[in-house]
């Protein structure tokens, strides 16, 4: 492989890593906010994409309205899930919550399959298709723009957590719920909001993934791949998973360039495995994470 | 002293399985006074605090705050009603700055709710500015911590961390300020500073304070009223002079029969 294609594969890899970072952020939000790993993340992604698809293609809403509709639907779903499924489990071992999210994922998966069927659907155009030509380098348009959308969402959330009052309260409740409670912060409310944010992050990511490839229930499997990113970055580190997303995206792309498409899923995980042997708590994670 | 109590704890029993953490404890906290709860380790002092702030649910008894029975009120609601507390081990949010920690104390007083705060940027921002000004004036300057307000709390020495925690509790506009061992682990100088702040709060602002403390010297110096717990029971209560000479207290503290060193005199 020559230098030019190395640079090209690297750029494509880093740009597609943005989406990985975004999905990983969804995992980290839930983990930091509730100490649970949400195995239904992929189903949130899928459901968000299906809702937007339905609003646009079936109800004929303009795209921006369809996106708003889809996000509202995901917010509602996240609130219901928090209220009906997770709150009754408050105080139970983390493993129980984890199992319930797996069940929740299966339920959402089945529901989507039952309503929309298992076939591939054509998502509306979300991102410009036109490829970018930089000299001899060619970057596919959707991948390039997906990176910036992901980055914008991540930046907006980071600013929110850093500066807004509710965001700071959410961080407080995540880092020490008892003390937050004693300060008069409604910890249940902040946990609800955490689910809403994570759901929206998932819906945005799912919609972009579906518009780059196509929409089918198989979309939910994307999130499982992202678990490697989350573990690599550190379950409780937002910055860690952003970096890890870009690293894994780059590794995937380079693996494809060197060894062909089959290596795509193998090489990055070998590297992640190797890194985890040295840093079992991830790149920027805290050491005292409970091993599951 | 015939002031009516702001907070009264009435015959509270708290059990964890077979362990009786509190057995029939009653306590009155008078407005504008400093009330101290003392007792040897494991006497149930912190359990009493946790029951008052709502983290533990007593099996029996009730707690009345400003005429309202709060026995079944959630901790965050009790906090918003004006029961502010600090913790025995510094419980600051370590990743945040001093200012963010203190502002969180004012969180519950902001009118705009969670969703409103997201939607009404203008209003919530104005509230935020007002809160900031008030905190700088009434809390940060008062506690002499303006030089560190933009530092991360994790980098501060222990004595200052305790002071930031007090600042955060003050930001809550407490009607009763509950301090769990405010000078534990402090050196002489830090202890004197903290005692002075606590006294100033009472004398200048008429604040009602309920504190737990091991440092007998400080308790006897600044408290108006002292209650003594031992093995979950109230064994004495009164002015510092009355309590000091109470035979039960001397037995509990000095361990007359066992002849151990007086644990309470350290610090």
mmCIF file with all atom_site columns, C-alpha atoms in Angstrom, chain A residues 4 35 42 47 63-64 66 70 92 119 123 136 141 157-158 173 177-178 196 200 206 208 211 213 215 237 241 260:
data_model
loop_
_atom_site.group_PDB
_atom_site.id
_atom_site.type_symbol
_atom_site.label_atom_id
_atom_site.label_alt_id
_atom_site.label_comp_id
_atom_site.label_asym_id
_atom_site.label_entity_id
_atom_site.label_seq_id
_atom_site.pdbx_PDB_ins_code
_atom_site.Cartn_x
_atom_site.Cartn_y
_atom_site.Cartn_z
_atom_site.occupancy
_atom_site.B_iso_or_equiv
_atom_site.pdbx_formal_charge
_atom_site.auth_seq_id
_atom_site.auth_comp_id
_atom_site.auth_asym_id
_atom_site.auth_atom_id
_atom_site.pdbx_PDB_model_num
ATOM 1  C CA . UNK A 1 4   ? -1.429  8.068  -0.726 1.00 0.00 ? 4   UNK A CA 1
ATOM 2  C CA . UNK A 1 35  ? -23.827 2.489  36.687 1.00 0.00 ? 35  UNK A CA 1
ATOM 3  C CA . UNK A 1 42  ? -28.454 -0.751 19.414 1.00 0.00 ? 42  UNK A CA 1
ATOM 4  C CA . UNK A 1 47  ? -35.916 2.476  16.700 1.00 0.00 ? 47  UNK A CA 1
ATOM 5  C CA . UNK A 1 63  ? -37.198 15.822 6.818  1.00 0.00 ? 63  UNK A CA 1
ATOM 6  C CA . UNK A 1 64  ? -36.536 18.237 9.692  1.00 0.00 ? 64  UNK A CA 1
ATOM 7  C CA . UNK A 1 66  ? -39.483 13.850 10.708 1.00 0.00 ? 66  UNK A CA 1
ATOM 8  C CA . UNK A 1 70  ? -38.232 10.618 15.690 1.00 0.00 ? 70  UNK A CA 1
ATOM 9  C CA . UNK A 1 92  ? -30.996 -4.278 42.741 1.00 0.00 ? 92  UNK A CA 1
ATOM 10 C CA . UNK A 1 119 ? -36.563 -6.289 4.910  1.00 0.00 ? 119 UNK A CA 1
ATOM 11 C CA . UNK A 1 123 ? -33.686 5.810  4.365  1.00 0.00 ? 123 UNK A CA 1
ATOM 12 C CA . UNK A 1 136 ? -5.848  12.709 -5.315 1.00 0.00 ? 136 UNK A CA 1
ATOM 13 C CA . UNK A 1 141 ? -19.449 12.490 1.396  1.00 0.00 ? 141 UNK A CA 1
ATOM 14 C CA . UNK A 1 157 ? -23.484 17.554 25.118 1.00 0.00 ? 157 UNK A CA 1
ATOM 15 C CA . UNK A 1 158 ? -20.055 18.259 26.562 1.00 0.00 ? 158 UNK A CA 1
ATOM 16 C CA . UNK A 1 173 ? -25.716 12.942 40.688 1.00 0.00 ? 173 UNK A CA 1
ATOM 17 C CA . UNK A 1 177 ? -25.869 10.226 44.148 1.00 0.00 ? 177 UNK A CA 1
ATOM 18 C CA . UNK A 1 178 ? -26.151 10.290 47.960 1.00 0.00 ? 178 UNK A CA 1
ATOM 19 C CA . UNK A 1 196 ? -33.368 10.650 27.327 1.00 0.00 ? 196 UNK A CA 1
ATOM 20 C CA . UNK A 1 200 ? -31.373 10.765 21.459 1.00 0.00 ? 200 UNK A CA 1
ATOM 21 C CA . UNK A 1 206 ? -28.745 5.084  14.143 1.00 0.00 ? 206 UNK A CA 1
ATOM 22 C CA . UNK A 1 208 ? -26.918 8.308  10.150 1.00 0.00 ? 208 UNK A CA 1
ATOM 23 C CA . UNK A 1 211 ? -28.781 6.551  5.785  1.00 0.00 ? 211 UNK A CA 1
ATOM 24 C CA . UNK A 1 213 ? -26.094 1.874  4.429  1.00 0.00 ? 213 UNK A CA 1
ATOM 25 C CA . UNK A 1 215 ? -32.424 0.443  7.308  1.00 0.00 ? 215 UNK A CA 1
ATOM 26 C CA . UNK A 1 237 ? -14.694 8.504  30.336 1.00 0.00 ? 237 UNK A CA 1
ATOM 27 C CA . UNK A 1 241 ? -14.414 6.909  24.196 1.00 0.00 ? 241 UNK A CA 1
ATOM 28 C CA . UNK A 1 260 ? -9.185  -6.677 2.658  1.00 0.00 ? 260 UNK A CA 1
#
